[in-house]
Coordinates of C-alpha atoms in Angstrom, one line a residue:
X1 CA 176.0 58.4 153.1
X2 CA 173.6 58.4 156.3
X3 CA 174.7 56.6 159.2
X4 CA 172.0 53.8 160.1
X5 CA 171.4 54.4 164.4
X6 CA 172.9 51.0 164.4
X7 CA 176.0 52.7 163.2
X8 CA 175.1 55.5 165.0
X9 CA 175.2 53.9 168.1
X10 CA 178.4 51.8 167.6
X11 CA 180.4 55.4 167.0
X12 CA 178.8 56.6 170.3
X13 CA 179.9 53.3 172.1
X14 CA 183.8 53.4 170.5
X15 CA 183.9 57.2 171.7
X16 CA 183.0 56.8 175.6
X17 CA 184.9 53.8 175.4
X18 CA 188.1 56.0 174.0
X19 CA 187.3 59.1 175.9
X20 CA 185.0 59.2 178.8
X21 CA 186.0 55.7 180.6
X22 CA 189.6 57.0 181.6
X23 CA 188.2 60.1 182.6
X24 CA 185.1 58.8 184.6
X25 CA 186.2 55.6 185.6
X26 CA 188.8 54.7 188.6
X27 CA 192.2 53.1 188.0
X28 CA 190.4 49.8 189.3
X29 CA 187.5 50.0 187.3
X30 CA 189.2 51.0 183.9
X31 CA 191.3 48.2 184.6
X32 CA 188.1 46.1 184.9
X33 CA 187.4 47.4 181.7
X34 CA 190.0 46.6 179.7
X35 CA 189.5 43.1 181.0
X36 CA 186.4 43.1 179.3
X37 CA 187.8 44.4 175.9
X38 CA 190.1 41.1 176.1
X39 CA 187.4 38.9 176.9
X40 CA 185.6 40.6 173.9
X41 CA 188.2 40.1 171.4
X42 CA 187.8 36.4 172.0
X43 CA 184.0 37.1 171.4
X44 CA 184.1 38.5 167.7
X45 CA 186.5 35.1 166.9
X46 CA 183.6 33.3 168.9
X47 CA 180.7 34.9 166.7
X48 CA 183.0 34.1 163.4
X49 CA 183.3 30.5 164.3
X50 CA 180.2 30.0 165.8
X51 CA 177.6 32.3 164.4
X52 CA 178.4 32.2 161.3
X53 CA 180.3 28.8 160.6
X54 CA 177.8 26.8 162.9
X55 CA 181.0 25.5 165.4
X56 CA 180.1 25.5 169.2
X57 CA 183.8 26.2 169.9
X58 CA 184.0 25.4 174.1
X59 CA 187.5 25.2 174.3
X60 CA 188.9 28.3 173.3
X61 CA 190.3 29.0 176.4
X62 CA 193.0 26.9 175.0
X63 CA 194.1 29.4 172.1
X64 CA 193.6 32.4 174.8
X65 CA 196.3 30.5 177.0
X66 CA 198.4 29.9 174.4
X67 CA 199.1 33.1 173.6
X68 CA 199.0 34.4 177.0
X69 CA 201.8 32.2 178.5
X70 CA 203.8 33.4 174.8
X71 CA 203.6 36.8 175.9
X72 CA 203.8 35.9 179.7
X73 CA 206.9 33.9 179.3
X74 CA 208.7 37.1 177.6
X75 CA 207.2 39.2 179.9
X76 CA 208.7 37.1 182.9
X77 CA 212.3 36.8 181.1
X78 CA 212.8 40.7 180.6
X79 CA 211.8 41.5 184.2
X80 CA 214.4 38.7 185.4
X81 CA 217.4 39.9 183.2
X82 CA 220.0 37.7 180.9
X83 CA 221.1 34.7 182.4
X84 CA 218.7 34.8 185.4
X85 CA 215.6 32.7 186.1
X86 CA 212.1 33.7 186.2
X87 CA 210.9 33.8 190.0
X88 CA 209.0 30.6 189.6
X89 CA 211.5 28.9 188.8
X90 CA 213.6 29.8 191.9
X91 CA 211.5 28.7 193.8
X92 CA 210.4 25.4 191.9
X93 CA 214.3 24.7 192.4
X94 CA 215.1 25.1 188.5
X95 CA 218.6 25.7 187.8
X96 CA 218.5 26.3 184.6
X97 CA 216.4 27.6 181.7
X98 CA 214.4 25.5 179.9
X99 CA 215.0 25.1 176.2
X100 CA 211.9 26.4 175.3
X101 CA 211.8 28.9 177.1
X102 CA 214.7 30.7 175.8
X103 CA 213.4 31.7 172.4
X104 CA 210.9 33.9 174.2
X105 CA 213.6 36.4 175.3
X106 CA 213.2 37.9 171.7
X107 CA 210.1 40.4 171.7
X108 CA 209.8 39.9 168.1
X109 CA 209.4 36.1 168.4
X110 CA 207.3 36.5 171.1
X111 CA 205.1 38.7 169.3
X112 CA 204.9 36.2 166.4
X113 CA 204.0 33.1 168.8
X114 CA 201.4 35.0 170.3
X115 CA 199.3 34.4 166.8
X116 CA 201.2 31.9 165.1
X117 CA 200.5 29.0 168.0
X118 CA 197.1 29.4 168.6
X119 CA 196.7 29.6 164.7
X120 CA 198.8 26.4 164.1
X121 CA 197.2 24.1 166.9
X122 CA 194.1 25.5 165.0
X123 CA 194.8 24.4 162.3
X124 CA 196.1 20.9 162.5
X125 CA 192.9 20.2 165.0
X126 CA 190.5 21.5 162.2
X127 CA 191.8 19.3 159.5
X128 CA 191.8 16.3 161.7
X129 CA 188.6 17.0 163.0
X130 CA 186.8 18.5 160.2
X131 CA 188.3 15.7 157.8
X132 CA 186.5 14.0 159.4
X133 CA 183.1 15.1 159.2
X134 CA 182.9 15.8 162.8
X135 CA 180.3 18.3 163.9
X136 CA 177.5 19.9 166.3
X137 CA 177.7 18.2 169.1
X138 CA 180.4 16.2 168.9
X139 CA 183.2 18.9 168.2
X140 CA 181.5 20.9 170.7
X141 CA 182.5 17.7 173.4
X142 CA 186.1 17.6 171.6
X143 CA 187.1 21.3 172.1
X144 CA 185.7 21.0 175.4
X145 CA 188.2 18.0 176.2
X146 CA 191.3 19.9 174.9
X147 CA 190.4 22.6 177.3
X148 CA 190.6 20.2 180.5
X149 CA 193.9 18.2 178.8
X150 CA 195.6 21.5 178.1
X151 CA 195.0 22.6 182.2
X152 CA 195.9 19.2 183.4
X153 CA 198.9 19.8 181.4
X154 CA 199.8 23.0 182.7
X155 CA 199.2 22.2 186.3
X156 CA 201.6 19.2 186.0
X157 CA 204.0 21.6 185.1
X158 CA 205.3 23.2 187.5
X159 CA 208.5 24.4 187.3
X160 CA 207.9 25.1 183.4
X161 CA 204.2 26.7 184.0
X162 CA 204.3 27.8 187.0
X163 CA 201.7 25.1 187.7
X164 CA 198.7 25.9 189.4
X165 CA 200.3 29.3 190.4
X166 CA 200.8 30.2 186.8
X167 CA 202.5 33.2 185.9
X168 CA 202.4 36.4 188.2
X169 CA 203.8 39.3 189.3
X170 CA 204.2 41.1 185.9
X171 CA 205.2 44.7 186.0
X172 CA 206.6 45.6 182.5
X173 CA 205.4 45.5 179.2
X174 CA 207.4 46.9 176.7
X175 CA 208.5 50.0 178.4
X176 CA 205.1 50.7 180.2
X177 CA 204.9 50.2 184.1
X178 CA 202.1 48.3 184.9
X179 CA 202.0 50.0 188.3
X180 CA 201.4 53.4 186.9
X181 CA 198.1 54.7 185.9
X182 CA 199.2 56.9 183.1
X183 CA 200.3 53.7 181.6
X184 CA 198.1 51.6 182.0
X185 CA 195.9 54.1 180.6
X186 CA 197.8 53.7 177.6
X187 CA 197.4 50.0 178.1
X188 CA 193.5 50.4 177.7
X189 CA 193.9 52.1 174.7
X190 CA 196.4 50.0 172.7
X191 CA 193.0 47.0 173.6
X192 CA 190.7 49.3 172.5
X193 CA 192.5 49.8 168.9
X194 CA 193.1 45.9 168.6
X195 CA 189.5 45.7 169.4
X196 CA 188.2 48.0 167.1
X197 CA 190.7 46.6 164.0
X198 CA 189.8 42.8 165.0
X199 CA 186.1 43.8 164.6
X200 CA 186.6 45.7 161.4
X201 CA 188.8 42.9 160.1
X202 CA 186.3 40.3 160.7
X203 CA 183.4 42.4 159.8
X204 CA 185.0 43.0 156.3
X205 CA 185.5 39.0 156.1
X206 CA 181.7 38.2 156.8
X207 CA 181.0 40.2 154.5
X208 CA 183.3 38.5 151.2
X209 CA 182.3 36.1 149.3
X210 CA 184.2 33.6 152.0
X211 CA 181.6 34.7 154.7
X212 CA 178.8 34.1 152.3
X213 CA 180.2 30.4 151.5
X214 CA 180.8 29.7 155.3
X215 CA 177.5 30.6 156.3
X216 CA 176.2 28.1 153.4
X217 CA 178.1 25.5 155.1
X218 CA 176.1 26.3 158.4
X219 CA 173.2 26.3 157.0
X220 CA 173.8 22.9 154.7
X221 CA 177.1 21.9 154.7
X222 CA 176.6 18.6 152.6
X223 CA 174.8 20.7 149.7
X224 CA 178.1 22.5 149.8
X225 CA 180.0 20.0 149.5
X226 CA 177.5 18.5 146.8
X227 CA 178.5 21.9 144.9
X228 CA 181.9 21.0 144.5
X229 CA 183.6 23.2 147.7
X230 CA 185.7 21.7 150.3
X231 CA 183.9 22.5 153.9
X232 CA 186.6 21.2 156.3
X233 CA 189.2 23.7 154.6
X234 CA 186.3 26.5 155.0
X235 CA 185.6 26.0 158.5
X236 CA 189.0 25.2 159.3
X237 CA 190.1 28.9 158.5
X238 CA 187.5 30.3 160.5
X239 CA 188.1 28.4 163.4
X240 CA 192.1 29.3 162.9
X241 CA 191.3 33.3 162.6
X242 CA 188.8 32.7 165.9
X243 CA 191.5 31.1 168.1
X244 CA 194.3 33.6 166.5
X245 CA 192.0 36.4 167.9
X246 CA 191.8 34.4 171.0
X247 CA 195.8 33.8 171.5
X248 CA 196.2 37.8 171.0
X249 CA 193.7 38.7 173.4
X250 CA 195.3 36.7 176.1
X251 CA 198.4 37.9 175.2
X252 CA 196.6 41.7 176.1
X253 CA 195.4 39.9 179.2
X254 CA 199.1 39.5 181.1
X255 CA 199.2 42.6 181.6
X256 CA 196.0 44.1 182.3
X257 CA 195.4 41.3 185.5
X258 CA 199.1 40.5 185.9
X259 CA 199.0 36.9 186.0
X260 CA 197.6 34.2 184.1
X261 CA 196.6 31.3 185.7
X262 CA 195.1 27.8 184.4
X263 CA 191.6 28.8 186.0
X264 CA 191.5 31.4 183.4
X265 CA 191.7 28.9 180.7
X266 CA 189.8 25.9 181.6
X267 CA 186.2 24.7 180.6
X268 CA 184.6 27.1 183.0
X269 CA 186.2 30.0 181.2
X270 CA 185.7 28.8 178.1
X271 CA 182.0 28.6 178.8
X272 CA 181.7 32.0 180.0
X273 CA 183.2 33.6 177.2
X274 CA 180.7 30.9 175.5
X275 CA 177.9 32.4 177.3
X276 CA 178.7 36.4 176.6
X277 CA 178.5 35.6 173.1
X278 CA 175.1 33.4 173.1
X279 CA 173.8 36.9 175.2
X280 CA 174.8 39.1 172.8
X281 CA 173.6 37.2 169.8
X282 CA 176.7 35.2 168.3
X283 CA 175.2 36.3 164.7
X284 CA 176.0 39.4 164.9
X285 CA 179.4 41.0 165.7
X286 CA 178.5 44.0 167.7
X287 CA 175.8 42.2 169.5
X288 CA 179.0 39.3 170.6
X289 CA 181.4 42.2 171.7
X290 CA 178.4 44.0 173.9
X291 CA 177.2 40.4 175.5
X292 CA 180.7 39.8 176.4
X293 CA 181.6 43.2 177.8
X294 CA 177.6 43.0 179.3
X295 CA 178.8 39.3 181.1
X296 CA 181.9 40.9 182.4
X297 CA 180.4 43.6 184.1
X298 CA 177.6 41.4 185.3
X299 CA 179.9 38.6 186.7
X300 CA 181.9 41.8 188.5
X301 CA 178.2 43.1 189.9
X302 CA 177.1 39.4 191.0
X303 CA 180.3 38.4 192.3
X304 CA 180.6 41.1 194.7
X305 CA 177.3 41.3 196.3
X306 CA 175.8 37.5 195.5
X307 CA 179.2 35.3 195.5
X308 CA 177.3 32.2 197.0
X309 CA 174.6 32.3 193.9
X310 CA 176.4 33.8 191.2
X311 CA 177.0 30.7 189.1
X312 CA 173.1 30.1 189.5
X313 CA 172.8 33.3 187.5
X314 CA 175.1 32.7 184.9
X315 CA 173.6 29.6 184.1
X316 CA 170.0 30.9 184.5
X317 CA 171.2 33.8 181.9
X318 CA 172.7 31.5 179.3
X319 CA 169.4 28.7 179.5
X320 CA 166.7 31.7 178.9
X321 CA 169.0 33.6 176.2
X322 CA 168.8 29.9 174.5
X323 CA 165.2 29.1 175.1
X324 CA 163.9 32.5 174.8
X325 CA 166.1 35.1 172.8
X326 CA 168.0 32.4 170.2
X327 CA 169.6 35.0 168.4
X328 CA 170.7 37.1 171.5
X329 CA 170.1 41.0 172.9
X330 CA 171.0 41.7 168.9
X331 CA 167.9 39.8 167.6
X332 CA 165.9 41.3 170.0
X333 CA 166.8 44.8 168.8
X334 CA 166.5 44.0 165.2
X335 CA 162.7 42.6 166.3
X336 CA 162.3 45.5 168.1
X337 CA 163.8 47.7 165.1
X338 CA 161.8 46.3 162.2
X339 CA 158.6 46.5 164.6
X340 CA 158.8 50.4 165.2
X341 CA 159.9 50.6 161.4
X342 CA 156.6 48.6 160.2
X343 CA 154.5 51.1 162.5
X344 CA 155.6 54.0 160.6
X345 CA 155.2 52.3 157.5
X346 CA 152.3 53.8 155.7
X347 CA 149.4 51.2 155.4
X348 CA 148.7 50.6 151.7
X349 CA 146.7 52.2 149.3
X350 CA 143.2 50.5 150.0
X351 CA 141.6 49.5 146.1
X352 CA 139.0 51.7 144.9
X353 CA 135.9 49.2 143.4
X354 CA 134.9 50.0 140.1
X355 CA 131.4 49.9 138.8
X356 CA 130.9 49.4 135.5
X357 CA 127.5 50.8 133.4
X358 CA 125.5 47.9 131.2
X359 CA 127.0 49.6 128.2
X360 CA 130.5 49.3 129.2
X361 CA 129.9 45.6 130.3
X362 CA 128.8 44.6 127.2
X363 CA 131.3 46.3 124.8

């Protein structure tokens, strides 16, 4: 089977990302990179939830903390040792471990609570909300509100959270230093395998007969309904796979930054992952993972030499993607695509006129 240069291109993408970034780029850089990756994890949940079930998610930050403080809070406990406290806590005057805390210890658990709370919160807040009939706008505003409750709630933590501090200062993860370059190198490429397997994962869903139905729900959810199909159990799965992908790719996050903080999970950083996605084209998958990746490096470029004017930019970006290029960078290459492909289109066959004799007329 031939390889469309869509396809074409997306192999050539996976393979510098694989093999020429570690060689070309420096320690900092590739770490840079690999930030990216995370943030573009949470993009293909964003493009399931939103581009194809029609829900303006603004709060996943929420599910991306979640399952960074699970693997944080292991993280934290292996580096202190049995029966010794997490630094924070030291110096937050703890004396003893919190309940909840304990559980973590077990990489296993932690592994699982990495998915399975983000999934569950998911879950109860989509039947609640989508029971409801709640939708555009209004869950939009909803989401958005968890994400501010669940930082006001970590802040006010502080000798459970770490509080505004969060948690820093990792420098294991599972048997790889995170202050050697080799391994972290090996870092980047356990994100770029989750990556690629989220992608294919949720490609392979879009494309059953459970994408086709929750597509129909964007596009008329009533009528759905009207058909006989429940639409608040429909969406409610795709907003639980989109903040599952989210609680995973914070959980990769820990370690590539080393700390996790609640500015990387408010509103503002709900938006921007918001806005990579909208850049992109949050109906197509590979479009969401390049806009977010294409934001990352952007926000990096900006930051450093405009850090007075960069939010200007962003917001600039995301109001002319909107007004402008709807369906993202991806629309505009499919435009561009099917333009080129009707100019090589041979025109069609121009119709002969036929001229009949008197005879032939009147038999």
């Amino acid at each position: 089977m031939t390889l469309t240069w869509s396809k074409r291109a997306a192999f050539v993408a996976v393979a510098l990302l694989l093999f020429v970034a570690p060689l070309l780029f420096t320690p900092f850089r590739l770490d840079l990179l690999a930030k990216y990756l995370c943030y573009a994890i949470v993009a293909v949940g964003i493009a399931l939830a939103w581009g194809r079930g029609g829900m303006l998610t603004l709060g996943q930050g929420v599910f991306f903390g979640l399952g960074g403080y699970a693997m944080g809070m292991h993280l934290k406990l292996v580096e202190a040792g049995p029966g010794q406290l997490p630094d924070f806590m030291s110096w937050s005057g703890v004396e003893q471990l919190p309940l909840l805390w304990k559980p973590f210890a077990n990489p296993v658990f932690a592994l699982v609570m990495v998915v399975v709370l983000p999934v569950t919160v998911a879950l109860l807040l989509g039947l609640l909300i989508f029971r409801q009939r709640v939708r555009g706008a209004y869950f939009a505003v909803l989401s958005q509100a968890l994400a501010a409750a669940f930082v006001i709630l970590l802040v006010g933590q502080q000798g459970l959270t770490g509080g505004t501090n969060g948690l820093t200062n990792f420098q294991l993860f599972f048997g790889l230093d995170l202050y050697d370059d080799a391994d972290r190198r090996i870092l980047y490429f356990v994100i770029v395998v989750v990556l690629g397997l989220s992608y294919l994962a949720v490609r392979q869903l879009t494309r059953s007969r459970y994408g086709q139905l929750l597509v129909a729900i964007r596009d008329g959810e009533d009528r759905v309904r009207f058909l006989g199909y429940d639409p608040a159990l429909v969406k409610t799965l795709a907003f639980a796979v989109s903040a599952g992908l989210a609680g995973i790719a914070g959980a990769l996050f820990v370690p590539v930054v080393g700390l996790l903080t609640p500015a990387n999970l408010g509103v503002i950083a709900s938006l921007e992952l918001l806005i990579g996605v909208a850049i992109g084209g949050r109906y197509s998958l590979a479009g969401a993972v390049g806009g977010a990746l294409l934001f990352g490096y952007a926000k990096t470029i900006f930051s450093e030499s405009w850090p007075d004017g960069w939010l200007y930019v962003q917001g600039a970006l995301f109001v002319a993607v909107m007004l402008w290029a709807p369906r993202g960078l991806a629309g505009l290459a499919n435009q561009l695509r099917d333009a080129v492909a009707a100019r090589r289109r041979p025109p069609p066959p121009v119709p002969v006129p036929v001229t009949l004799t008197p005879e032939e007329v009147r038999a």
